[in-house]
Amino acid sequence: MGEIRRRTLLAALGGTAAASGMAVTQAEAAAAPARVPAARSPYEARIRALLGRMTTAEKLGQLQQLTWTNDTGPGEGQNARATELARTGRLGSVLNVFGAKNTNALQKIAVEESRLGIPLVFGLDVIHGYWTTFPIPLAQAASFDPAVTEKDAEVSAAEARSNGVHWTFSPMMDVARDPRWGRIAEGAGEDPYLTAVLAAAKTRGYQGRSKDADLKAKDRLAACAKHYVAYGGAEGGRDYNTVDVSESRLRNLYLPPFKASVDAGAATVMASFNALNGVPQHANAHTLTGILKREWGFDGVVVTDYNGVQEMLAHGFAADPAEAGAKGLSAGLDMEMVSTALADHGEDLLADGRIDERRLDDAVARVLRLKFRLGLFDDPYVDVDGEVTKPSKAARKAAREAAARSMVLLRNEGGVLPLAASAGSVAVVGPFADSEDLLGTWVGPGGAKGPDGVKFPPVTVVDGIRAAAPRAKVSYAKEGAEAVAAVKAADVAVVVVGEASELSGEAASRSDISLPGEQEQLIAAVAKTGKPFAVVLVCGRPLTVGGWLEDAPAVLLAWHPGIEAGNAIADVLFGEVNPGGKLPVSFPRSVGQIPIHYNHESTGRPYDPDEPNEKYVSKYVDLPPGPQLPFGHGLSYTTFEVGEPRPAQDSIAASALRAGKSVEVAVAVRNTGDRTGDEVVQLYVRDLVASIVQPVRRLRGFERVTLKPGESRTVRFRLGAGDLGFWTNDTRGEFLVEPGEMELYAGVSSAAKSTAELTIT
């Protein structure tokens, strides 16, 4: 293995990455903005004609997005200013305005009263539902089923577009290894491959499969890949915090989901709040222009996050708003959300030569291109009579199925679950048993709270259990002695614990991720009764469960499951649905272990489980090695047997991989139990020796299969260059496939034992 290894550059994994030259600086990006060939879009002639008629103020206006009264950040809405700027043709977009009548009224001002009649584009954070709240994205990732997240996006898009919304700020695809970070709830966890698959699926669900034709449809939204990039790597899990990573880690861990979303046709990308290697992402020419626009050929809109340009001042990266605006536009930003640096100072910046007119025109062209793709120039209004005003039965059914499919059975000793529908009495206890706080973070208008409560509240766990077991006596007690008494008087108990929705999501980082309050004591008290019971855990992140996990004979992780929460939980508890979800993120034993993730690199002194008393290895002296529950873990009411991975060939040449060849790997799986159920067959790879230290395992394939008792199936995966190679630390974007030995692992979690070898020659 000491030979000089062959280098294989994979343009397919990064556009023209290998030929892009040195990393792009801000000055270079400003002087030579990424150009989109006219052949890519049928609208270029009309765009150029409009640009020729626009004043500088009108151009700058197209780059401005203001917020309506339902804002999502600090400060007040900008309604009056938005209305006036729309009338004078100096506004491109409005955030947080929705409803057919509201959007039509504002659109009418822009189209019929401004000089050029350029329509507005209306954006909204439709994260996991509009009226119909689906499970949080982290829960959807636990389904290991891209159809789940695609269905969420389809339902959400139809509801939102009918209400005048054109653009969603989703999907979020920030790979996150620190569960203290509240926004882990909005993503797909710790693995870049799983996140990439789901990012592409959600993009397709919002936009359809033809990014121009489908975006005009009245049931589609423009997607926004966010937050670009490495936002999930915030130090200490504190939101908005600094990120410092190598080019290799950036490209191998954080960028793949964004590339997948762009390849799926994502119309827009949002810059992230964090600084990356000392440069705020809102002014990072290397990532915004060099990688996104030049290497990947992205021809859509790069939008800032809320007030992100103005926040360069707090970063200490710009002295004043004018400098912040100049740096942001020059680096590759195309639209400014809420802050008004470019609108206020753009004309002076242009006159002083601090921004380039070509870069300005490029940004305006991208905004106009989005509006053409959405069909807004031809049909700017929404049909009031066609407005969806509540969740439909079909949408609720989809949300219920998604929630049940996303739940993970963590423990089931003694066959406590599934519960018998014929049970005489069931005690349902705990602070979340009769709570409406099951929708999760970043709910849409359907989950908004008003003076009369939540507009479309979730089904509670108590109500779901009562509906599933109508003949049983179902009692409820929230906590304390009353709860223990209810358990003692019942045949079986369900203890519903977790964290409130507001404890996860943006600006909701936690230093302690154990169960809040006295919930652990409640579980211990219920355990002492001797009655059979199951714990239902509702949360927006992995929690530390080591203090009580062994007390509970059965634990069902339900996450924040959305509008059909109680019904879906009951479906799983009573066996109407056999759980098949898997953990998309590791559960730590203690907060002191964080970050702990399955795809870590090996040290020079790795821990050896066969030598547990060895002192000078990488471990903690006060904790067992590894997580409490590993990535990919999840049980079923039946049992499965997964065979060894069987590659169709023992070796393959790097040159063949470069030419697009791949290796098929077959994995047999059999239901060895007595119930029909789902198993997620998982395939991992490890590069044993490489010029850059590689992760001990990388997920490179998964498939969720349903099998009847005794039924077998062979699942087939294909491993290509993208699965067997890696990005180097070269900022030019160099991808290598090196000769050497690869280990393949197949199983039902990241702890899979079945192995095979593959040689790259």
Coordinates of C-alpha atoms in Angstrom, one line a residue, residues 1-459:
M1 CA 0.0 0.0 0.0
G2 CA 3.0 2.3 -0.1
E3 CA 2.8 2.8 -3.8
I4 CA 1.9 6.2 -5.3
R5 CA -1.8 6.1 -5.7
R6 CA -3.6 7.0 -8.9
R7 CA -5.6 10.2 -8.8
T8 CA -9.0 10.2 -10.3
L9 CA -10.8 13.5 -10.7
L10 CA -14.6 13.2 -10.8
A11 CA -16.2 16.1 -12.6
A12 CA -19.5 14.4 -12.2
L13 CA -19.3 14.9 -8.4
G14 CA -18.6 18.6 -8.6
G15 CA -19.5 20.0 -12.0
T16 CA -16.2 21.3 -13.4
A17 CA -14.5 21.2 -10.0
A18 CA -11.2 19.8 -11.3
A19 CA -10.8 22.5 -13.9
S20 CA -12.0 25.4 -11.8
G21 CA -8.5 26.6 -10.8
M22 CA -7.7 28.2 -7.5
A23 CA -10.3 29.1 -4.9
V24 CA -12.3 32.1 -6.0
T25 CA -11.7 35.3 -4.0
Q26 CA -14.3 37.9 -3.4
A27 CA -12.6 40.3 -5.8
E28 CA -12.4 37.7 -8.5
A29 CA -16.1 36.8 -8.0
A30 CA -17.1 40.4 -8.3
A31 CA -15.0 41.1 -11.3
A32 CA -16.1 38.0 -13.2
P33 CA -19.5 36.8 -12.0
A34 CA -20.7 33.4 -12.9
R35 CA -22.6 33.6 -16.2
V36 CA -25.5 31.4 -17.1
P37 CA -25.6 30.4 -20.8
A38 CA -28.7 31.6 -22.6
A39 CA -29.3 28.1 -23.8
R40 CA -30.1 27.0 -20.3
S41 CA -33.2 29.1 -20.0
P42 CA -35.9 30.0 -22.5
Y43 CA -36.3 33.4 -20.8
E44 CA -32.9 35.0 -21.4
A45 CA -34.1 37.3 -24.2
R46 CA -36.9 38.7 -22.1
I47 CA -34.6 39.0 -19.1
R48 CA -32.1 41.0 -21.0
A49 CA -34.8 43.2 -22.5
L50 CA -36.0 44.0 -19.0
L51 CA -32.6 44.7 -17.7
G52 CA -32.1 47.2 -20.5
R53 CA -35.2 49.1 -19.4
M54 CA -34.5 49.1 -15.6
T55 CA -33.0 52.0 -13.7
T56 CA -30.3 51.2 -11.1
A57 CA -32.8 51.8 -8.3
E58 CA -35.2 49.3 -9.9
K59 CA -32.4 46.7 -10.3
L60 CA -31.4 47.1 -6.7
G61 CA -35.1 46.8 -5.7
Q62 CA -35.3 43.3 -7.3
L63 CA -32.6 42.2 -4.9
Q64 CA -34.6 43.3 -1.9
Q65 CA -36.9 41.1 0.2
L66 CA -38.9 42.6 3.0
T67 CA -40.9 40.9 5.7
W68 CA -44.7 41.2 6.4
T69 CA -46.2 41.3 9.9
N70 CA -45.9 37.6 10.5
D71 CA -42.1 37.8 10.8
T72 CA -39.7 35.1 11.9
G73 CA -37.0 37.1 13.6
P74 CA -36.3 40.1 15.8
G75 CA -38.0 43.4 15.0
E76 CA -41.4 44.3 13.4
G77 CA -42.8 43.8 10.0
Q78 CA -42.1 46.1 7.1
N79 CA -45.6 46.3 5.7
A80 CA -45.7 50.0 4.9
R81 CA -42.3 50.1 3.3
A82 CA -43.0 46.9 1.3
T83 CA -46.3 48.4 0.0
E84 CA -44.6 51.7 -1.1
L85 CA -41.6 49.9 -2.7
A86 CA -43.9 47.6 -4.6
R87 CA -45.7 50.5 -6.0
T88 CA -42.5 52.2 -7.2
G89 CA -41.0 49.0 -8.6
R90 CA -38.2 48.8 -6.1
L91 CA -39.1 45.5 -4.4
G92 CA -38.4 41.9 -5.5
S93 CA -39.9 39.8 -2.8
V94 CA -41.9 39.7 0.4
L95 CA -41.5 37.2 3.2
N96 CA -44.3 35.9 5.5
V97 CA -47.3 37.2 3.5
F98 CA -49.8 34.5 2.7
G99 CA -53.5 34.0 2.0
A100 CA -54.9 34.4 -1.5
K101 CA -56.5 37.8 -0.8
N102 CA -53.5 39.2 1.0
T103 CA -51.0 38.2 -1.7
N104 CA -53.2 39.2 -4.6
A105 CA -53.7 42.7 -3.1
L106 CA -49.9 43.3 -2.8
Q107 CA -49.2 41.7 -6.1
K108 CA -51.8 43.9 -7.8
I109 CA -49.9 47.0 -6.6
A110 CA -46.6 45.7 -8.0
V111 CA -48.0 44.5 -11.3
E112 CA -50.5 47.2 -12.1
E113 CA -49.0 50.3 -10.4
S114 CA -45.3 50.1 -10.9
R115 CA -43.5 51.3 -14.0
L116 CA -42.4 47.9 -15.4
G117 CA -45.0 45.7 -13.7
I118 CA -42.5 43.1 -12.5
P119 CA -44.3 40.7 -10.2
L120 CA -43.3 40.0 -6.6
V121 CA -42.3 36.5 -5.4
F122 CA -43.7 35.6 -2.0
G123 CA -41.7 33.4 0.4
L124 CA -42.6 31.5 3.6
D125 CA -40.9 29.0 5.9
V126 CA -42.9 25.9 4.9
I127 CA -40.7 23.4 6.7
H128 CA -42.8 20.4 7.5
G129 CA -46.3 21.4 6.5
Y130 CA -48.5 24.4 5.8
W131 CA -52.0 23.6 7.1
T132 CA -51.2 19.9 7.6
T133 CA -48.3 19.6 9.9
F134 CA -46.1 16.5 9.1
P135 CA -43.5 15.1 11.5
I136 CA -40.4 17.3 12.0
P137 CA -37.7 16.7 9.3
L138 CA -35.4 14.8 11.8
A139 CA -38.3 12.4 12.4
Q140 CA -38.9 12.0 8.6
A141 CA -35.2 11.1 8.3
A142 CA -35.8 8.3 10.7
S143 CA -38.1 6.7 8.2
F144 CA -35.2 6.0 5.9
D145 CA -37.7 6.4 3.2
P146 CA -37.4 9.3 0.7
A147 CA -41.1 8.8 -0.2
V148 CA -42.1 10.1 3.2
T149 CA -40.3 13.4 2.8
E150 CA -41.3 13.8 -0.8
K151 CA -45.0 13.3 0.2
D152 CA -44.7 16.0 2.9
A153 CA -43.3 18.4 0.3
E154 CA -46.0 17.6 -2.2
V155 CA -48.9 18.2 0.3
S156 CA -47.2 21.3 1.7
A157 CA -46.6 22.8 -1.8
A158 CA -50.2 22.3 -2.9
E159 CA -51.6 23.9 0.3
A160 CA -49.1 26.8 0.3
R161 CA -49.2 27.7 -3.4
S162 CA -53.0 27.9 -3.3
N163 CA -52.5 30.5 -0.5
G164 CA -50.3 32.7 -2.7
V165 CA -46.9 31.4 -1.5
H166 CA -44.4 30.7 -4.3
W167 CA -41.3 29.9 -2.5
T168 CA -40.4 27.8 0.6
F169 CA -37.2 28.2 2.6
S170 CA -36.8 24.4 2.8
P171 CA -35.3 21.8 2.7
M172 CA -32.8 22.3 5.4
M173 CA -29.8 19.9 4.8
D174 CA -27.3 20.9 7.5
V175 CA -25.5 17.8 8.6
A176 CA -25.4 18.0 12.4
R177 CA -23.3 16.0 14.8
D178 CA -24.2 17.9 17.9
P179 CA -27.7 17.3 19.4
R180 CA -27.3 20.3 21.6
W181 CA -27.9 22.4 18.5
G182 CA -31.6 23.0 18.4
R183 CA -31.9 23.1 14.6
I184 CA -30.9 19.5 14.3
A185 CA -34.7 19.0 14.4
E186 CA -35.0 20.7 11.0
G187 CA -32.5 18.4 9.2
A188 CA -31.7 14.8 8.7
G189 CA -29.1 14.1 11.3
E190 CA -25.4 13.2 11.2
D191 CA -25.0 11.4 7.9
P192 CA -24.3 13.2 4.6
Y193 CA -25.5 10.4 2.4
L194 CA -28.9 10.0 4.1
T195 CA -29.3 13.8 4.2
A196 CA -28.4 14.1 0.5
V197 CA -31.0 11.4 -0.5
L198 CA -33.7 13.1 1.5
A199 CA -32.7 16.6 0.3
A200 CA -33.2 15.6 -3.3
A201 CA -36.5 13.9 -2.5
K202 CA -37.9 17.0 -0.8
T203 CA -36.7 19.2 -3.6
R204 CA -38.6 17.0 -6.1
G205 CA -41.6 17.0 -3.8
Y206 CA -41.8 20.8 -3.7
Q207 CA -40.8 21.5 -7.3
G208 CA -41.6 18.4 -9.4
R209 CA -39.1 16.8 -11.6
S210 CA -39.0 19.4 -14.4
K211 CA -37.8 22.6 -12.7
D212 CA -39.2 25.0 -15.3
A213 CA -42.5 23.5 -16.3
D214 CA -43.4 22.2 -12.8
L215 CA -42.7 25.4 -11.0
K216 CA -45.5 27.1 -13.0
A217 CA -48.0 24.6 -11.7
K218 CA -50.4 25.8 -9.1
D219 CA -49.4 23.0 -6.7
R220 CA -45.7 23.5 -6.6
L221 CA -43.2 25.7 -4.8
A222 CA -39.7 26.9 -5.5
A223 CA -37.4 25.1 -3.0
C224 CA -34.5 26.6 -1.1
A225 CA -31.5 24.5 -0.1
K226 CA -30.4 25.8 3.2
H227 CA -28.3 26.8 5.1
Y228 CA -25.2 27.0 2.9
V229 CA -22.9 25.9 4.3
A230 CA -21.6 24.0 7.4
Y231 CA -24.2 25.7 9.7
G232 CA -24.7 22.4 11.5
G233 CA -21.0 22.4 12.6
A234 CA -21.5 25.3 15.0
E235 CA -19.1 25.2 17.9
G236 CA -20.6 23.9 21.2
G237 CA -23.9 23.4 19.4
R238 CA -24.7 27.1 20.0
D239 CA -26.8 28.5 17.2
Y240 CA -25.2 31.0 14.9
N241 CA -21.8 30.1 16.2
T242 CA -18.5 29.8 14.4
V243 CA -17.5 26.9 12.2
D244 CA -13.9 26.0 11.3
V245 CA -13.3 23.0 9.0
S246 CA -10.9 21.8 6.5
E247 CA -11.7 21.8 2.8
S248 CA -11.8 18.1 2.9
R249 CA -14.4 18.0 5.6
L250 CA -16.4 20.7 4.0
R251 CA -16.6 18.8 0.7
N252 CA -17.0 15.3 2.2
L253 CA -19.4 16.0 5.0
Y254 CA -21.3 19.3 4.5
L255 CA -21.5 19.9 0.8
P256 CA -22.9 16.6 -0.6
P257 CA -26.6 17.3 0.4
F258 CA -26.4 20.7 -1.3
K259 CA -25.0 19.2 -4.4
A260 CA -27.8 16.6 -4.4
S261 CA -30.5 19.3 -4.0
V262 CA -28.9 21.5 -6.8
D263 CA -28.8 18.4 -9.0
A264 CA -32.5 17.8 -8.3
G265 CA -33.2 21.3 -9.6
A266 CA -33.4 23.4 -6.4
A267 CA -34.4 26.9 -7.6
T268 CA -32.7 28.8 -4.7
V269 CA -30.1 28.5 -2.1
M270 CA -29.9 30.3 1.3
A271 CA -26.6 31.5 2.8
S272 CA -26.0 30.4 6.4
F273 CA -25.5 32.6 9.5
N274 CA -22.2 31.2 10.5
A275 CA -18.7 32.3 9.7
L276 CA -16.7 29.6 7.9
N277 CA -13.0 29.5 8.5
G278 CA -13.2 33.2 9.6
V279 CA -15.4 34.4 6.7
P280 CA -19.1 35.0 7.2
Q281 CA -21.0 32.8 4.8
H282 CA -22.8 35.9 3.5
A283 CA -19.5 37.1 2.1
N284 CA -17.8 33.8 1.2
A285 CA -16.9 34.0 -2.4
H286 CA -15.2 30.5 -2.4
T287 CA -18.4 28.7 -1.5
L288 CA -21.1 31.0 -3.0
T289 CA -19.4 31.7 -6.3
G290 CA -16.5 29.3 -6.6
I291 CA -18.2 26.1 -5.7
L292 CA -22.0 26.8 -6.0
K293 CA -22.1 28.9 -9.2
R294 CA -19.0 28.0 -11.1
E295 CA -18.2 24.4 -10.2
W296 CA -21.9 23.3 -9.9
G297 CA -23.3 25.6 -12.5
F298 CA -26.1 26.8 -10.3
D299 CA -28.2 29.3 -12.2
G300 CA -30.7 30.1 -9.4
V301 CA -31.0 32.7 -6.7
V302 CA -28.8 32.9 -3.6
V303 CA -30.8 34.5 -0.9
T304 CA -29.5 35.8 2.5
D305 CA -30.8 34.5 5.8
Y306 CA -32.9 36.9 7.9
N307 CA -30.8 40.1 8.4
G308 CA -27.7 38.2 7.4
V309 CA -26.0 41.1 5.5
Q310 CA -26.4 43.5 8.4
E311 CA -25.0 40.9 10.8
M312 CA -21.6 41.2 9.1
L313 CA -21.2 44.2 11.4
A314 CA -21.6 42.1 14.5
H315 CA -19.2 39.5 13.1
G316 CA -16.6 42.3 12.8
F317 CA -16.3 41.7 9.1
A318 CA -17.8 45.0 7.8
A319 CA -17.5 48.4 9.3
D320 CA -20.9 49.6 8.1
P321 CA -24.0 48.5 6.1
A322 CA -22.6 49.8 2.9
E323 CA -19.4 47.7 3.2
A324 CA -21.5 44.6 4.2
G325 CA -23.7 45.0 1.2
A326 CA -20.7 45.4 -1.2
K327 CA -19.0 42.3 0.3
G328 CA -22.2 40.2 0.1
L329 CA -23.1 41.0 -3.5
S330 CA -19.5 40.7 -4.7
A331 CA -19.2 37.3 -3.0
G332 CA -22.3 35.9 -4.8
L333 CA -25.5 36.9 -2.9
D334 CA -28.4 37.7 -5.1
M335 CA -31.2 38.8 -2.8
E336 CA -31.1 40.5 0.6
M337 CA -33.7 39.4 3.2
V338 CA -35.0 42.1 5.6
S339 CA -31.8 44.2 6.0
T340 CA -31.5 46.9 3.3
A341 CA -27.8 47.5 2.8
L342 CA -27.9 47.2 -1.0
A343 CA -31.1 49.1 -1.5
D344 CA -29.9 51.9 0.7
H345 CA -26.3 52.2 -0.5
G346 CA -26.2 50.3 -3.8
E347 CA -26.2 53.4 -6.1
D348 CA -23.3 55.0 -4.2
L349 CA -21.4 51.7 -4.2
L350 CA -21.8 51.4 -7.9
A351 CA -20.8 54.9 -8.6
D352 CA -17.7 54.4 -6.4
G353 CA -16.8 51.2 -8.1
R354 CA -17.2 49.1 -4.9
I355 CA -19.7 46.8 -6.7
D356 CA -19.5 45.7 -10.3
E357 CA -22.3 46.4 -12.7
R358 CA -22.0 43.0 -14.3
R359 CA -22.4 41.3 -10.9
L360 CA -25.5 43.5 -10.2
D361 CA -27.0 42.6 -13.5
D362 CA -26.2 38.9 -12.9
A363 CA -28.0 39.0 -9.6
V364 CA -31.1 40.7 -11.0
A365 CA -31.2 38.3 -13.9
R366 CA -31.3 35.4 -11.5
V367 CA -34.2 36.9 -9.6
L368 CA -36.1 37.6 -12.8
R369 CA -35.3 34.1 -14.0
L370 CA -37.0 32.6 -10.9
K371 CA -40.1 34.7 -11.5
F372 CA -40.3 33.5 -15.1
R373 CA -39.9 29.9 -14.0
L374 CA -42.7 30.3 -11.5
G375 CA -44.9 31.7 -14.3
L376 CA -45.5 35.0 -12.5
F377 CA -45.1 37.2 -15.5
D378 CA -47.9 35.4 -17.3
D379 CA -50.1 34.7 -14.3
P380 CA -49.2 36.7 -11.2
Y381 CA -52.3 36.1 -9.1
V382 CA -53.8 33.1 -7.2
D383 CA -57.3 31.8 -7.6
V384 CA -59.2 32.8 -4.4
D385 CA -61.9 30.2 -5.1
G386 CA -59.2 27.5 -5.3
E387 CA -57.6 28.4 -2.0
V388 CA -57.0 25.4 0.4
T389 CA -58.1 26.6 3.9
K390 CA -57.7 23.4 6.0
P391 CA -56.1 20.0 6.0
S392 CA -57.9 17.5 3.8
K393 CA -58.7 13.9 4.8
A394 CA -56.1 12.8 2.3
A395 CA -53.5 15.1 3.7
R396 CA -54.2 14.0 7.3
K397 CA -53.9 10.4 6.2
A398 CA -50.5 11.1 4.6
A399 CA -49.4 12.9 7.8
R400 CA -50.5 9.9 9.9
E401 CA -48.7 7.4 7.8
A402 CA -45.6 9.5 7.7
A403 CA -45.6 9.9 11.5
A404 CA -46.0 6.2 12.1
R405 CA -43.4 5.3 9.5
S406 CA -40.9 7.7 11.3
M407 CA -41.2 6.2 14.8
V408 CA -38.3 4.2 16.2
L409 CA -38.7 1.3 18.6
L410 CA -35.7 1.7 20.9
R411 CA -36.4 -1.0 23.4
N412 CA -39.0 -3.8 23.9
E413 CA -38.1 -6.2 26.6
G414 CA -40.5 -9.0 27.4
G415 CA -42.8 -8.2 24.4
V416 CA -44.6 -5.3 26.2
L417 CA -45.4 -3.9 22.8
P418 CA -47.6 -4.1 20.9
L419 CA -50.4 -3.5 23.4
A420 CA -53.5 -5.6 23.1
A421 CA -56.5 -3.7 21.8
S422 CA -58.6 -5.8 24.2
A423 CA -56.8 -4.5 27.2
G424 CA -59.2 -3.8 30.1
S425 CA -57.6 -0.6 31.3
V426 CA -54.8 1.6 30.2
A427 CA -53.2 4.4 32.2
V428 CA -51.8 7.2 30.0
V429 CA -49.6 9.5 32.1
G430 CA -46.9 12.1 31.7
P431 CA -46.7 15.8 30.8
F432 CA -47.2 15.2 27.1
A433 CA -50.0 12.6 27.3
D434 CA -52.7 15.1 26.8
S435 CA -50.7 17.9 25.4
E436 CA -51.1 19.7 22.1
D437 CA -47.3 20.4 22.1
L438 CA -46.6 17.7 19.6
L439 CA -46.3 19.7 16.3
G440 CA -42.6 20.5 16.7
T441 CA -40.5 23.5 15.8
W442 CA -41.1 25.7 12.8
V443 CA -44.7 24.9 12.2
G444 CA -46.6 26.5 9.4
P445 CA -49.8 28.6 9.6
G446 CA -51.7 25.4 10.6
G447 CA -49.7 25.1 13.8
A448 CA -49.8 28.8 14.7
K449 CA -51.2 29.7 18.1
G450 CA -53.9 32.4 18.3
P451 CA -56.2 33.6 21.1
D452 CA -58.2 30.5 20.7
G453 CA -55.2 28.1 20.7
V454 CA -53.5 26.3 17.8
K455 CA -55.3 26.6 14.5
F456 CA -55.1 23.0 13.6
P457 CA -53.9 21.2 16.8
P458 CA -52.5 17.7 17.0
V459 CA -54.4 14.7 18.0

